[in-house]
mmCIF file with all atom_site columns, C-alpha atoms in Angstrom:
data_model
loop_
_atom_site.group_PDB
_atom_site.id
_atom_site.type_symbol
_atom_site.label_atom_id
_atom_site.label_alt_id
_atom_site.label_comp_id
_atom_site.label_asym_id
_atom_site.label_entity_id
_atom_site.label_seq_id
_atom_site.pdbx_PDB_ins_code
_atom_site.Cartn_x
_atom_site.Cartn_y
_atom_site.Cartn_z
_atom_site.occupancy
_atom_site.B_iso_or_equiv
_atom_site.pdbx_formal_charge
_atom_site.auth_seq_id
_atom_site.auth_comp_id
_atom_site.auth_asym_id
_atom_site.auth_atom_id
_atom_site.pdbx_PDB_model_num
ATOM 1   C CA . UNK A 1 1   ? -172.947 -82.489 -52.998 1.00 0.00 ? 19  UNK A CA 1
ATOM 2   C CA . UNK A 1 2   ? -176.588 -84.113 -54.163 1.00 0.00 ? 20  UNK A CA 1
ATOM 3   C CA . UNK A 1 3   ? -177.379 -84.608 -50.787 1.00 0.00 ? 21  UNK A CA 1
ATOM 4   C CA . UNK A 1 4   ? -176.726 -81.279 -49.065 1.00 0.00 ? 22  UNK A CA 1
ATOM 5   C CA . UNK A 1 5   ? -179.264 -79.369 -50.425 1.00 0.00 ? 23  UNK A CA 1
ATOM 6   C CA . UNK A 1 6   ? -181.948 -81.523 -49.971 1.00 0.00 ? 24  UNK A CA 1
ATOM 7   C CA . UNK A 1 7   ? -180.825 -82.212 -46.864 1.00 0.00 ? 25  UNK A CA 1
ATOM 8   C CA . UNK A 1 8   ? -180.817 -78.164 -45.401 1.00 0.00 ? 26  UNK A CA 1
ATOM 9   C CA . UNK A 1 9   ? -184.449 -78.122 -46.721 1.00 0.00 ? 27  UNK A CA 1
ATOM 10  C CA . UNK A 1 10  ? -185.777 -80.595 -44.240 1.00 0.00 ? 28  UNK A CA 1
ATOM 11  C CA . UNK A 1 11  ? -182.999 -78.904 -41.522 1.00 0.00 ? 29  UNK A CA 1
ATOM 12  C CA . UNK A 1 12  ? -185.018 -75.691 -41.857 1.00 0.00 ? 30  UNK A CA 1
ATOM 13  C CA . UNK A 1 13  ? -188.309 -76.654 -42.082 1.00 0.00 ? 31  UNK A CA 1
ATOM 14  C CA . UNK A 1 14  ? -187.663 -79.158 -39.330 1.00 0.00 ? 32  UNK A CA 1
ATOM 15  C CA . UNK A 1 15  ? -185.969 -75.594 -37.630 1.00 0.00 ? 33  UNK A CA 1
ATOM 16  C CA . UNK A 1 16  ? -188.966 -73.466 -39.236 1.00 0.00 ? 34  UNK A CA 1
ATOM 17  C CA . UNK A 1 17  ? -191.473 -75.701 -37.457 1.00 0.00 ? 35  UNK A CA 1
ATOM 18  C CA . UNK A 1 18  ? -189.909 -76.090 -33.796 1.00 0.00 ? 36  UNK A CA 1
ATOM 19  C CA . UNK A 1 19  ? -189.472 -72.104 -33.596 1.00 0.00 ? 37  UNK A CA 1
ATOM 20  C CA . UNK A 1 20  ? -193.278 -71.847 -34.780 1.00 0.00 ? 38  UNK A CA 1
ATOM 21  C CA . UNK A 1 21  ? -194.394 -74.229 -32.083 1.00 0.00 ? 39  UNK A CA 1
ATOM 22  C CA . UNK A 1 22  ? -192.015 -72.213 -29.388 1.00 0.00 ? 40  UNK A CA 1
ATOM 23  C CA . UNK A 1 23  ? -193.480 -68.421 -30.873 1.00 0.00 ? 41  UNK A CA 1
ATOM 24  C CA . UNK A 1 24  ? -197.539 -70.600 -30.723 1.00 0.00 ? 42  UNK A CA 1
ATOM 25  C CA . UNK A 1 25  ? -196.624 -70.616 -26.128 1.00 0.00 ? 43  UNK A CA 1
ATOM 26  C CA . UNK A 1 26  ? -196.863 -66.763 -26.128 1.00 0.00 ? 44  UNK A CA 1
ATOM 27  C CA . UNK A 1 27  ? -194.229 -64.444 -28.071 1.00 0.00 ? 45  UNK A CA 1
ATOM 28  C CA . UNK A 1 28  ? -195.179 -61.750 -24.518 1.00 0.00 ? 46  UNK A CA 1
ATOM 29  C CA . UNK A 1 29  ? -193.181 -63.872 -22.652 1.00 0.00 ? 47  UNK A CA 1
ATOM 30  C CA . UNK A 1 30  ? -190.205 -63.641 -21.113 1.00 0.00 ? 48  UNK A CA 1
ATOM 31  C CA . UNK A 1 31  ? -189.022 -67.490 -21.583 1.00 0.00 ? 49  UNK A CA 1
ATOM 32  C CA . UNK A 1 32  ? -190.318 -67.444 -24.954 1.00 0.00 ? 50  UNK A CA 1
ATOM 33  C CA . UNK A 1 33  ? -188.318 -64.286 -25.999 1.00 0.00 ? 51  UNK A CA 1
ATOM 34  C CA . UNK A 1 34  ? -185.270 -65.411 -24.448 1.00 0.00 ? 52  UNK A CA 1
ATOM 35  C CA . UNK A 1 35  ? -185.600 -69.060 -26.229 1.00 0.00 ? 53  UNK A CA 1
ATOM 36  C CA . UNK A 1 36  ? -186.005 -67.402 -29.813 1.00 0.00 ? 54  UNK A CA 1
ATOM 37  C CA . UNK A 1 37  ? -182.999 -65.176 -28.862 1.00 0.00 ? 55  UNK A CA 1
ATOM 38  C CA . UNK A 1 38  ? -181.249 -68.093 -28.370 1.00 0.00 ? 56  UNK A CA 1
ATOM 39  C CA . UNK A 1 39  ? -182.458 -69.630 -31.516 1.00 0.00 ? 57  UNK A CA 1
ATOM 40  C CA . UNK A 1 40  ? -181.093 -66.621 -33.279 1.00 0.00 ? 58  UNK A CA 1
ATOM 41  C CA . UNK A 1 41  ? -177.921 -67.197 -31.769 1.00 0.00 ? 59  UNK A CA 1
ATOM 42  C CA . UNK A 1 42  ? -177.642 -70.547 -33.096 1.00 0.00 ? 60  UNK A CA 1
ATOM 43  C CA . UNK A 1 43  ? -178.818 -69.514 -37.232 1.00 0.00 ? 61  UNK A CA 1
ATOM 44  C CA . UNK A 1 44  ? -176.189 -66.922 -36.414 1.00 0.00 ? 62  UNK A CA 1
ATOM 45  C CA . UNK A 1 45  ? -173.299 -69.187 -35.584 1.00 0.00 ? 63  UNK A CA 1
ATOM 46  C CA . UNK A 1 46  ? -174.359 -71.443 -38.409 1.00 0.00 ? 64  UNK A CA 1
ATOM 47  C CA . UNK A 1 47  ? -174.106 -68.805 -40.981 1.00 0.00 ? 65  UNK A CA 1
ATOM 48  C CA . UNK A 1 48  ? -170.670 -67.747 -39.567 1.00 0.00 ? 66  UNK A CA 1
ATOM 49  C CA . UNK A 1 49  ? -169.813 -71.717 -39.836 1.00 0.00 ? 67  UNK A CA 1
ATOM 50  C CA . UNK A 1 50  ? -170.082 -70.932 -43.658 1.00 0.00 ? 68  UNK A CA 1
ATOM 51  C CA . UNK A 1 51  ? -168.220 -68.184 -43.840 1.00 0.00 ? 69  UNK A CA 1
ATOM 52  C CA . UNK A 1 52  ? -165.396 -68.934 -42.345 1.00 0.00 ? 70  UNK A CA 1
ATOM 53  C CA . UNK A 1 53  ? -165.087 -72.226 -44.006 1.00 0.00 ? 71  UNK A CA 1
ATOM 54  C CA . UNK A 1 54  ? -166.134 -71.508 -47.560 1.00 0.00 ? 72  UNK A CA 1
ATOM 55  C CA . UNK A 1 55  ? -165.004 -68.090 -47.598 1.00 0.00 ? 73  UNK A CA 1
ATOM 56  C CA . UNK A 1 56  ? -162.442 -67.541 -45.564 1.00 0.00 ? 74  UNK A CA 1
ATOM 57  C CA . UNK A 1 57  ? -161.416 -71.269 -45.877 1.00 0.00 ? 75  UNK A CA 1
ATOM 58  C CA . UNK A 1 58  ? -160.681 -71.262 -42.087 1.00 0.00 ? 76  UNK A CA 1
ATOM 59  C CA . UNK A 1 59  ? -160.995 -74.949 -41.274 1.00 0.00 ? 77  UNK A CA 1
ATOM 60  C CA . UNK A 1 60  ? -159.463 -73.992 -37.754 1.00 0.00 ? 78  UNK A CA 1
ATOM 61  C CA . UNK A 1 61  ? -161.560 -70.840 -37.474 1.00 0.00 ? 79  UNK A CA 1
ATOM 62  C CA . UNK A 1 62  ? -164.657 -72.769 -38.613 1.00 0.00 ? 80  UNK A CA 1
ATOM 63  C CA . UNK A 1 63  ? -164.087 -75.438 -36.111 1.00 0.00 ? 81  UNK A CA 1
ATOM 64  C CA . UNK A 1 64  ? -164.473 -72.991 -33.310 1.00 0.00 ? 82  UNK A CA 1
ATOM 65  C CA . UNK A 1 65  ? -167.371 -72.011 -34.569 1.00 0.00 ? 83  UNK A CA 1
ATOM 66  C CA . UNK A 1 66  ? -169.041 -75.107 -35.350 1.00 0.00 ? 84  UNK A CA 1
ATOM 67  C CA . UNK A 1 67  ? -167.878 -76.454 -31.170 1.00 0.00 ? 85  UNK A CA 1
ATOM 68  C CA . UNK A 1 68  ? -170.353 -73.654 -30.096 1.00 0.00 ? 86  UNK A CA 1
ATOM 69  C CA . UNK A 1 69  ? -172.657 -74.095 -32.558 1.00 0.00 ? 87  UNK A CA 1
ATOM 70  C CA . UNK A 1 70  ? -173.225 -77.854 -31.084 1.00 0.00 ? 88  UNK A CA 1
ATOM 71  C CA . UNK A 1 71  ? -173.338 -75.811 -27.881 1.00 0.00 ? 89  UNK A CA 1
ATOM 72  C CA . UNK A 1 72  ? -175.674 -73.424 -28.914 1.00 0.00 ? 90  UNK A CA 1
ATOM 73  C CA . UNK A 1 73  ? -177.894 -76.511 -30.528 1.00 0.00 ? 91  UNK A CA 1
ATOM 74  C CA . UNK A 1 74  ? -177.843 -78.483 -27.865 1.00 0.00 ? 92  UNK A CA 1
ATOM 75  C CA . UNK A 1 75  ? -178.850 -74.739 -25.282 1.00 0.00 ? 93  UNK A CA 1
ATOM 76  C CA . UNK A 1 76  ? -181.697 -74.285 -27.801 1.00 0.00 ? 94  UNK A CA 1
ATOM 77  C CA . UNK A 1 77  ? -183.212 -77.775 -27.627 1.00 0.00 ? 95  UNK A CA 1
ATOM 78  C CA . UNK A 1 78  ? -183.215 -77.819 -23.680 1.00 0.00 ? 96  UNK A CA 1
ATOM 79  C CA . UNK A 1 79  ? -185.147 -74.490 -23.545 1.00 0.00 ? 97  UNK A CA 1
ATOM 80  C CA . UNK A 1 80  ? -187.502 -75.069 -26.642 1.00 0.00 ? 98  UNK A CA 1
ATOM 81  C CA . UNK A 1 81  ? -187.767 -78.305 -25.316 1.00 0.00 ? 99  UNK A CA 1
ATOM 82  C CA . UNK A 1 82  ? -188.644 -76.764 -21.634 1.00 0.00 ? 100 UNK A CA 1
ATOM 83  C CA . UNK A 1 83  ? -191.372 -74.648 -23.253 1.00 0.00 ? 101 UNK A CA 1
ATOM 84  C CA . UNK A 1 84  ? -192.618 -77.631 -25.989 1.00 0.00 ? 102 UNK A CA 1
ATOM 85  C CA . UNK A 1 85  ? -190.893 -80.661 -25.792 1.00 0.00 ? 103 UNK A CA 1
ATOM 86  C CA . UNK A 1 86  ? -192.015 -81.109 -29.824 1.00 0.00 ? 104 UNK A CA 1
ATOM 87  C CA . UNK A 1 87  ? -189.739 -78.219 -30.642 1.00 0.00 ? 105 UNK A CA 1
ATOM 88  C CA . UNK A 1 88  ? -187.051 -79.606 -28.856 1.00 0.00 ? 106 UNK A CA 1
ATOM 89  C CA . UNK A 1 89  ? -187.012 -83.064 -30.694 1.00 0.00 ? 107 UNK A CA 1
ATOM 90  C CA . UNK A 1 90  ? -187.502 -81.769 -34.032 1.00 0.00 ? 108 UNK A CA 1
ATOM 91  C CA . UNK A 1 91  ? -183.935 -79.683 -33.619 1.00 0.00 ? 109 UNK A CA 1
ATOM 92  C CA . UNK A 1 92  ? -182.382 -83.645 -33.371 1.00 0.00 ? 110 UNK A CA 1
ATOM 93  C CA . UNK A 1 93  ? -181.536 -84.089 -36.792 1.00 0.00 ? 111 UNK A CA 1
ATOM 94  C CA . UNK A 1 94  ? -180.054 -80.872 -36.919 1.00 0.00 ? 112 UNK A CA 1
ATOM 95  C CA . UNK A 1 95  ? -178.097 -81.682 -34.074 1.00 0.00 ? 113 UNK A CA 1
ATOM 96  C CA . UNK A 1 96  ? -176.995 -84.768 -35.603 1.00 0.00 ? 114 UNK A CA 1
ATOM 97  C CA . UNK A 1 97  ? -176.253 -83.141 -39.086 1.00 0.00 ? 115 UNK A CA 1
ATOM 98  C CA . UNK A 1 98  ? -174.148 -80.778 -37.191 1.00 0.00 ? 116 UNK A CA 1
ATOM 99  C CA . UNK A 1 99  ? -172.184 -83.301 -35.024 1.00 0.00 ? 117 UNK A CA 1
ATOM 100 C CA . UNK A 1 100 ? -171.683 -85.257 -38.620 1.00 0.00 ? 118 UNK A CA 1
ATOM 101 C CA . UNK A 1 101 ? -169.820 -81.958 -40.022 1.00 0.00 ? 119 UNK A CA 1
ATOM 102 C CA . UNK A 1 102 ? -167.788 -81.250 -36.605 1.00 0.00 ? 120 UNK A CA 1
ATOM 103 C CA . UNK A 1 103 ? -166.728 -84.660 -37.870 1.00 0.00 ? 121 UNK A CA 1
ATOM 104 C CA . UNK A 1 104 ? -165.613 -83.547 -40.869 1.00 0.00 ? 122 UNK A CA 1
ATOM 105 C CA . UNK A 1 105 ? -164.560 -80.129 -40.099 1.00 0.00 ? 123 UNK A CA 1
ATOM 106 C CA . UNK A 1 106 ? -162.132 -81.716 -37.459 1.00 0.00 ? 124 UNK A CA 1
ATOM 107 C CA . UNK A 1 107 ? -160.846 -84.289 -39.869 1.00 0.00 ? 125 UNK A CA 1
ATOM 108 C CA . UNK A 1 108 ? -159.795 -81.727 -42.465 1.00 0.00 ? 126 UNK A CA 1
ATOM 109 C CA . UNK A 1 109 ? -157.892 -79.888 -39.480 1.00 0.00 ? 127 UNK A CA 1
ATOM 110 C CA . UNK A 1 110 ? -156.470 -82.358 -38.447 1.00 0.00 ? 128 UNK A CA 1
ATOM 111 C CA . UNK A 1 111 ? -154.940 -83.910 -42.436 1.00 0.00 ? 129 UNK A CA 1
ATOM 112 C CA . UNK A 1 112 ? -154.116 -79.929 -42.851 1.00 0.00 ? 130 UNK A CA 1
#
């Protein structure tokens, strides 16, 4: 539990910075718009990761969630990463912090 706090921090500064660097190419454009909306996507499906596992306590529900979320991750790197390949690296240890819970998430489904 000591570590997950700490952890998020540098996940959404890390997250906080590549969106910065992605708004710094020109929040007029089109590519730009459409790669924040994207972004948004993903903080969306991560919140609704949370809910449905520590509120609803849905592991199966939150599983779903958290296989698009990787999707969504991995979407959002490629086009931040099209736009400022910086951005796109700095989403990696989110990526992997994510893949470490799908982990998880799928081995409490799978003892339940």
């Amino acid at each position: 539990n000591a570590v997950f706090g700490p952890v998020w921090t540098i996940l959404y500064i890390l997250m906080g910075l590549a969106a910065g660097l992605v708004w710094n190419v020109g929040p007029e454009r089109s590519d730009v718009r459409r790669a924040l909306a994207i972004y948004v996507l993903q903080l969306g499906l991560n919140v609704l990761w949370t809910l449905l596992f520590f509120g609803l306590r849905s592991p199966i529900a939150a599983l779903v969630d958290i296989l698009m979320l990787l999707g969504a991750i991995i979407w959002c790197m490629q086009v931040f990463g099209a736009l400022r390949p910086a951005a796109g690296r700095l989403l990696l240890p989110y990526l992997a912090w994510v893949l470490f819970a799908s982990v998880l998430n799928t081995a409490i489904v799978a003892l339940n």
